[in-house]
mmCIF file of C-alpha atoms in Angstrom:
data_model
loop_
_atom_site.group_PDB
_atom_site.id
_atom_site.type_symbol
_atom_site.label_atom_id
_atom_site.label_comp_id
_atom_site.label_asym_id
_atom_site.label_seq_id
_atom_site.Cartn_x
_atom_site.Cartn_y
_atom_site.Cartn_z
ATOM 1 C CA UNK D 1 145.872 144.503 341.165
ATOM 2 C CA UNK D 2 145.695 140.751 340.494
ATOM 3 C CA UNK D 3 145.646 141.171 336.700
ATOM 4 C CA UNK D 4 149.376 141.631 336.225
ATOM 5 C CA UNK D 5 151.493 141.118 333.144
ATOM 6 C CA UNK D 6 154.694 139.353 334.139
ATOM 7 C CA UNK D 7 157.457 138.276 331.760
ATOM 8 C CA UNK D 8 160.456 136.400 333.164
ATOM 9 C CA UNK D 9 159.734 137.776 336.628
ATOM 10 C CA UNK D 10 159.435 141.386 335.409
ATOM 11 C CA UNK D 11 156.139 143.037 336.287
ATOM 12 C CA UNK D 12 154.552 145.537 333.917
ATOM 13 C CA UNK D 13 151.977 148.119 334.930
ATOM 14 C CA UNK D 14 150.548 148.822 331.477
ATOM 15 C CA UNK D 15 149.495 146.456 328.711
ATOM 16 C CA UNK D 16 150.094 149.180 326.147
ATOM 17 C CA UNK D 17 153.710 149.425 324.977
ATOM 18 C CA UNK D 18 154.812 152.227 322.684
ATOM 19 C CA UNK D 19 157.599 153.042 320.262
ATOM 20 C CA UNK D 20 159.583 156.233 319.797
ATOM 21 C CA UNK D 21 159.954 156.649 316.029
ATOM 22 C CA UNK D 22 158.372 159.113 313.561
ATOM 23 C CA UNK D 23 157.640 161.911 316.034
ATOM 24 C CA UNK D 24 158.490 165.529 315.164
ATOM 25 C CA UNK D 25 160.954 165.766 318.033
ATOM 26 C CA UNK D 26 161.895 164.235 321.389
ATOM 27 C CA UNK D 27 159.561 166.584 323.253
ATOM 28 C CA UNK D 28 156.510 165.370 321.333
ATOM 29 C CA UNK D 29 157.710 161.812 321.944
ATOM 30 C CA UNK D 30 157.816 162.478 325.676
ATOM 31 C CA UNK D 31 154.320 163.977 325.776
ATOM 32 C CA UNK D 32 152.785 161.132 323.769
ATOM 33 C CA UNK D 33 154.378 158.450 325.917
ATOM 34 C CA UNK D 34 153.144 160.183 329.049
ATOM 35 C CA UNK D 35 149.599 160.403 327.656
ATOM 36 C CA UNK D 36 149.645 156.713 326.705
ATOM 37 C CA UNK D 37 150.199 155.554 330.268
ATOM 38 C CA UNK D 38 152.717 153.001 328.951
ATOM 39 C CA UNK D 39 155.592 151.902 331.132
ATOM 40 C CA UNK D 40 157.476 150.129 328.318
ATOM 41 C CA UNK D 41 159.135 152.214 325.627
ATOM 42 C CA UNK D 42 160.862 150.521 322.712
ATOM 43 C CA UNK D 43 163.786 152.163 320.927
ATOM 44 C CA UNK D 44 165.586 151.192 317.709
ATOM 45 C CA UNK D 45 169.222 150.838 318.748
ATOM 46 C CA UNK D 46 170.602 151.523 315.273
ATOM 47 C CA UNK D 47 168.329 154.519 314.584
ATOM 48 C CA UNK D 48 167.875 156.459 317.817
ATOM 49 C CA UNK D 49 170.663 157.524 320.141
ATOM 50 C CA UNK D 50 170.342 155.929 323.575
ATOM 51 C CA UNK D 51 174.004 155.078 324.000
ATOM 52 C CA UNK D 52 176.183 158.128 323.285
ATOM 53 C CA UNK D 53 175.818 160.451 326.288
ATOM 54 C CA UNK D 54 177.798 163.237 324.546
ATOM 55 C CA UNK D 55 175.078 164.048 321.988
ATOM 56 C CA UNK D 56 171.307 164.586 322.247
ATOM 57 C CA UNK D 57 169.947 161.422 323.763
ATOM 58 C CA UNK D 58 166.369 160.150 323.877
ATOM 59 C CA UNK D 59 166.926 159.126 327.482
ATOM 60 C CA UNK D 60 167.298 162.825 328.345
ATOM 61 C CA UNK D 61 163.549 163.037 327.684
ATOM 62 C CA UNK D 62 162.425 159.595 328.833
ATOM 63 C CA UNK D 63 163.450 158.701 332.373
ATOM 64 C CA UNK D 64 164.763 155.107 332.538
ATOM 65 C CA UNK D 65 163.787 155.100 336.217
ATOM 66 C CA UNK D 66 160.149 155.662 335.237
ATOM 67 C CA UNK D 67 159.975 153.585 332.049
ATOM 68 C CA UNK D 68 161.330 150.190 331.056
ATOM 69 C CA UNK D 69 163.458 150.825 327.984
ATOM 70 C CA UNK D 70 163.071 148.006 325.466
ATOM 71 C CA UNK D 71 165.818 148.102 322.806
ATOM 72 C CA UNK D 72 164.840 146.713 319.426
ATOM 73 C CA UNK D 73 166.776 145.610 316.379
ATOM 74 C CA UNK D 74 164.600 147.419 313.814
ATOM 75 C CA UNK D 75 166.374 147.819 310.500
ATOM 76 C CA UNK D 76 168.426 144.646 310.887
ATOM 77 C CA UNK D 77 168.245 142.378 307.841
ATOM 78 C CA UNK D 78 170.706 139.721 308.953
ATOM 79 C CA UNK D 79 171.119 137.529 312.000
ATOM 80 C CA UNK D 80 174.592 138.967 312.538
ATOM 81 C CA UNK D 81 173.312 142.567 312.645
ATOM 82 C CA UNK D 82 170.485 141.654 315.030
ATOM 83 C CA UNK D 83 172.923 139.909 317.366
ATOM 84 C CA UNK D 84 175.382 142.805 317.248
ATOM 85 C CA UNK D 85 172.844 145.475 318.158
ATOM 86 C CA UNK D 86 171.298 143.306 320.871
ATOM 87 C CA UNK D 87 174.687 142.823 322.486
ATOM 88 C CA UNK D 88 175.545 146.506 322.081
ATOM 89 C CA UNK D 89 172.372 147.505 323.948
ATOM 90 C CA UNK D 90 173.141 145.145 326.818
ATOM 91 C CA UNK D 91 176.816 146.110 327.036
ATOM 92 C CA UNK D 92 175.760 149.753 327.238
ATOM 93 C CA UNK D 93 173.640 148.958 330.276
ATOM 94 C CA UNK D 94 170.295 149.618 328.590
ATOM 95 C CA UNK D 95 168.561 146.262 329.079
ATOM 96 C CA UNK D 96 168.829 142.470 328.944
ATOM 97 C CA UNK D 97 165.372 142.492 327.366
ATOM 98 C CA UNK D 98 165.336 142.832 323.583
ATOM 99 C CA UNK D 99 162.607 143.164 320.987
ATOM 100 C CA UNK D 100 164.184 141.060 318.275
ATOM 101 C CA UNK D 101 163.618 141.905 314.633
ATOM 102 C CA UNK D 102 165.247 140.247 311.627
ATOM 103 C CA UNK D 103 163.609 141.778 308.574
ATOM 104 C CA UNK D 104 163.293 139.662 305.456
ATOM 105 C CA UNK D 105 161.706 142.027 302.941
ATOM 106 C CA UNK D 106 162.359 145.741 302.520
ATOM 107 C CA UNK D 107 158.956 146.601 301.045
ATOM 108 C CA UNK D 108 156.641 144.752 303.429
ATOM 109 C CA UNK D 109 159.021 144.652 306.416
ATOM 110 C CA UNK D 110 157.867 141.107 307.053
ATOM 111 C CA UNK D 111 160.218 139.134 309.304
ATOM 112 C CA UNK D 112 162.765 136.641 308.063
ATOM 113 C CA UNK D 113 161.392 133.903 310.286
ATOM 114 C CA UNK D 114 164.273 131.512 309.613
ATOM 115 C CA UNK D 115 166.823 134.108 310.695
ATOM 116 C CA UNK D 116 164.586 135.189 313.567
ATOM 117 C CA UNK D 117 164.424 131.668 314.925
ATOM 118 C CA UNK D 118 168.208 131.329 314.761
ATOM 119 C CA UNK D 119 168.824 134.683 316.460
ATOM 120 C CA UNK D 120 166.251 133.909 319.164
ATOM 121 C CA UNK D 121 167.984 130.659 320.051
ATOM 122 C CA UNK D 122 171.430 132.302 320.225
ATOM 123 C CA UNK D 123 170.339 135.275 322.338
ATOM 124 C CA UNK D 124 168.243 133.147 324.701
ATOM 125 C CA UNK D 125 171.289 130.981 325.385
ATOM 126 C CA UNK D 126 173.237 134.168 326.136
ATOM 127 C CA UNK D 127 170.724 135.114 328.825
ATOM 128 C CA UNK D 128 168.705 137.710 326.945
ATOM 129 C CA UNK D 129 164.966 138.083 327.530
ATOM 130 C CA UNK D 130 163.989 137.708 323.889
ATOM 131 C CA UNK D 131 160.724 139.095 322.497
ATOM 132 C CA UNK D 132 160.703 138.234 318.778
ATOM 133 C CA UNK D 133 158.629 140.154 316.232
ATOM 134 C CA UNK D 134 157.174 137.532 313.920
ATOM 135 C CA UNK D 135 154.394 136.702 311.488
ATOM 136 C CA UNK D 136 151.000 135.497 312.699
ATOM 137 C CA UNK D 137 151.990 131.882 312.004
ATOM 138 C CA UNK D 138 151.030 129.582 314.914
ATOM 139 C CA UNK D 139 153.691 127.003 313.974
ATOM 140 C CA UNK D 140 156.480 129.580 314.010
ATOM 141 C CA UNK D 141 155.194 130.987 317.296
ATOM 142 C CA UNK D 142 155.623 127.577 318.931
ATOM 143 C CA UNK D 143 159.096 127.169 317.439
ATOM 144 C CA UNK D 144 160.133 130.535 318.840
ATOM 145 C CA UNK D 145 158.899 129.476 322.277
ATOM 146 C CA UNK D 146 160.902 126.262 321.988
ATOM 147 C CA UNK D 147 163.942 128.366 321.011
ATOM 148 C CA UNK D 148 163.683 130.312 324.266
ATOM 149 C CA UNK D 149 161.454 133.315 323.502
ATOM 150 C CA UNK D 150 160.090 134.892 326.689
ATOM 151 C CA UNK D 151 157.086 136.212 324.769
ATOM 152 C CA UNK D 152 155.987 136.171 321.139
ATOM 153 C CA UNK D 153 155.050 139.318 319.204
ATOM 154 C CA UNK D 154 152.977 138.445 316.114
ATOM 155 C CA UNK D 155 152.108 141.235 313.718
ATOM 156 C CA UNK D 156 148.507 142.348 313.274
ATOM 157 C CA UNK D 157 149.350 143.674 309.811
ATOM 158 C CA UNK D 158 152.455 145.086 308.092
ATOM 159 C CA UNK D 159 154.398 147.662 310.102
ATOM 160 C CA UNK D 160 152.876 151.131 309.834
ATOM 161 C CA UNK D 161 149.954 149.970 307.659
ATOM 162 C CA UNK D 162 147.176 150.784 310.122
ATOM 163 C CA UNK D 163 145.124 147.890 308.763
ATOM 164 C CA UNK D 164 144.292 146.389 312.151
ATOM 165 C CA UNK D 165 144.232 142.662 312.874
ATOM 166 C CA UNK D 166 143.961 140.972 309.473
ATOM 167 C CA UNK D 167 143.840 137.402 310.755
ATOM 168 C CA UNK D 168 142.286 137.185 314.207
ATOM 169 C CA UNK D 169 141.883 133.422 313.811
ATOM 170 C CA UNK D 170 145.634 132.851 313.638
ATOM 171 C CA UNK D 171 146.136 135.111 316.642
ATOM 172 C CA UNK D 172 143.518 133.088 318.504
ATOM 173 C CA UNK D 173 145.325 129.819 317.692
ATOM 174 C CA UNK D 174 148.624 131.297 318.885
ATOM 175 C CA UNK D 175 146.958 132.342 322.133
ATOM 176 C CA UNK D 176 145.563 128.854 322.664
ATOM 177 C CA UNK D 177 148.795 127.003 321.932
ATOM 178 C CA UNK D 178 151.637 129.160 323.245
ATOM 179 C CA UNK D 179 152.473 129.138 326.946
ATOM 180 C CA UNK D 180 154.125 132.568 326.961
ATOM 181 C CA UNK D 181 152.650 136.080 326.807
ATOM 182 C CA UNK D 182 151.452 137.151 323.356
ATOM 183 C CA UNK D 183 151.953 140.799 322.434
ATOM 184 C CA UNK D 184 150.438 142.046 319.189
ATOM 185 C CA UNK D 185 153.017 144.179 317.413
ATOM 186 C CA UNK D 186 152.598 146.285 314.250
ATOM 187 C CA UNK D 187 149.704 147.227 312.012
ATOM 188 C CA UNK D 188 147.083 148.639 314.371
ATOM 189 C CA UNK D 189 145.651 151.996 313.359
ATOM 190 C CA UNK D 190 143.283 153.213 316.037
ATOM 191 C CA UNK D 191 141.880 152.494 319.483
ATOM 192 C CA UNK D 192 139.277 149.997 318.254
ATOM 193 C CA UNK D 193 142.066 147.839 316.768
ATOM 194 C CA UNK D 194 143.781 147.785 320.143
ATOM 195 C CA UNK D 195 140.533 146.874 321.906
ATOM 196 C CA UNK D 196 139.980 143.962 319.492
ATOM 197 C CA UNK D 197 143.476 142.615 320.170
ATOM 198 C CA UNK D 198 142.853 142.718 323.900
ATOM 199 C CA UNK D 199 139.369 141.186 323.554
ATOM 200 C CA UNK D 200 140.967 138.237 321.777
ATOM 201 C CA UNK D 201 143.008 137.647 324.918
ATOM 202 C CA UNK D 202 146.364 139.147 323.916
ATOM 203 C CA UNK D 203 148.526 140.081 326.867
ATOM 204 C CA UNK D 204 149.612 143.461 325.495
ATOM 205 C CA UNK D 205 149.855 145.577 322.350
ATOM 206 C CA UNK D 206 152.921 147.396 321.065
ATOM 207 C CA UNK D 207 152.452 150.246 318.589
ATOM 208 C CA UNK D 208 154.168 153.345 317.259
ATOM 209 C CA UNK D 209 152.956 154.734 313.925
ATOM 210 C CA UNK D 210 149.296 154.779 314.958
ATOM 211 C CA UNK D 211 150.179 157.378 317.583
ATOM 212 C CA UNK D 212 153.115 159.210 316.000
ATOM 213 C CA UNK D 213 151.358 159.504 312.621
ATOM 214 C CA UNK D 214 148.014 160.711 313.984
ATOM 215 C CA UNK D 215 146.902 164.307 313.444
ATOM 216 C CA UNK D 216 147.001 164.727 317.218
ATOM 217 C CA UNK D 217 149.503 162.215 318.629
ATOM 218 C CA UNK D 218 148.855 163.177 322.234
ATOM 219 C CA UNK D 219 145.091 162.634 321.956
ATOM 220 C CA UNK D 220 145.604 159.363 320.056
ATOM 221 C CA UNK D 221 147.985 158.133 322.752
ATOM 222 C CA UNK D 222 145.268 158.696 325.349
ATOM 223 C CA UNK D 223 142.729 156.930 323.116
ATOM 224 C CA UNK D 224 145.023 153.913 322.819
ATOM 225 C CA UNK D 225 145.389 153.793 326.593
ATOM 226 C CA UNK D 226 141.621 153.572 327.053
ATOM 227 C CA UNK D 227 141.287 151.084 324.191
ATOM 228 C CA UNK D 228 143.635 148.679 325.964
ATOM 229 C CA UNK D 229 141.815 149.084 329.264
ATOM 230 C CA UNK D 230 138.374 148.567 327.691
ATOM 231 C CA UNK D 231 139.488 145.557 325.657
ATOM 232 C CA UNK D 232 141.135 143.864 328.605
ATOM 233 C CA UNK D 233 138.095 144.429 330.833
ATOM 234 C CA UNK D 234 135.788 143.041 328.130
ATOM 235 C CA UNK D 235 137.982 139.949 327.748
ATOM 236 C CA UNK D 236 138.021 139.357 331.493
ATOM 237 C CA UNK D 237 134.253 139.945 331.746
ATOM 238 C CA UNK D 238 133.421 137.368 329.068
ATOM 239 C CA UNK D 239 131.278 138.426 326.117
ATOM 240 C CA UNK D 240 127.900 136.916 325.320
ATOM 241 C CA UNK D 241 127.817 134.220 322.601
ATOM 242 C CA UNK D 242 126.910 135.289 319.077
ATOM 243 C CA UNK D 243 123.483 134.129 317.879
ATOM 244 C CA UNK D 244 121.739 134.181 314.528
ATOM 245 C CA UNK D 245 118.358 135.216 315.927
ATOM 246 C CA UNK D 246 117.168 137.739 318.464
ATOM 247 C CA UNK D 247 116.797 137.014 322.178
ATOM 248 C CA UNK D 248 114.469 139.202 324.221
ATOM 249 C CA UNK D 249 116.319 141.191 326.852
ATOM 250 C CA UNK D 250 113.257 141.219 329.123
ATOM 251 C CA UNK D 251 111.586 137.886 330.078
ATOM 252 C CA UNK D 252 107.885 137.451 329.351
ATOM 253 C CA UNK D 253 107.188 134.681 331.873
ATOM 254 C CA UNK D 254 104.707 135.712 334.525
ATOM 255 C CA UNK D 255 103.290 138.632 332.558
ATOM 256 C CA UNK D 256 99.532 138.947 332.063
#
């Protein structure tokens, strides 16, 4: 009960956050989210309907009273687009919290960090709770914090790649230097990747493709849930130091 994730006064029950893209239909989305145990669900404002109540709406399947809906600006390649969709989500009553994406490259989907920094500063001044998706660059992470980011979301690997954490050392530096929650976002492929992120000390993990693209999304969602729990417990417990040589697990002192 004491190990709570809190961002800008908002308390979160789960350290696993999930997306809503790439599922076969809204019903499969609902089942996977339920199996994940997540209480934060991120939705691409420009790709998934959460605003128009007259047509099929994702929120008909995902209860906003049960889950915290986190709008994101996926698919936005300019600062202006990212600002517009952020404001649209807030004006529609969805949330003041925004997962901010400003994409810089269509093939890799790496962030445009210059545009991201600018958009973060503008939205933070407008009262948004900004969670920027960024590279694993410790310098940029600090600049985003200075610009008003409530948390920083460095990628583990390119979006949808399933490669896992490619540079744990950069993530570790970000964790040591930043004074806001760090949420690994993008690139994890399976439960062991999630556990590694949590063992490093990350505050949460956000993922989508690793669940939606699995052969059995519902089972993978449950696996991710347990991966987060195991990784967080291991981090809190404190692992033994790594050694080059063996150390006997049973003492020999006092034996005949």
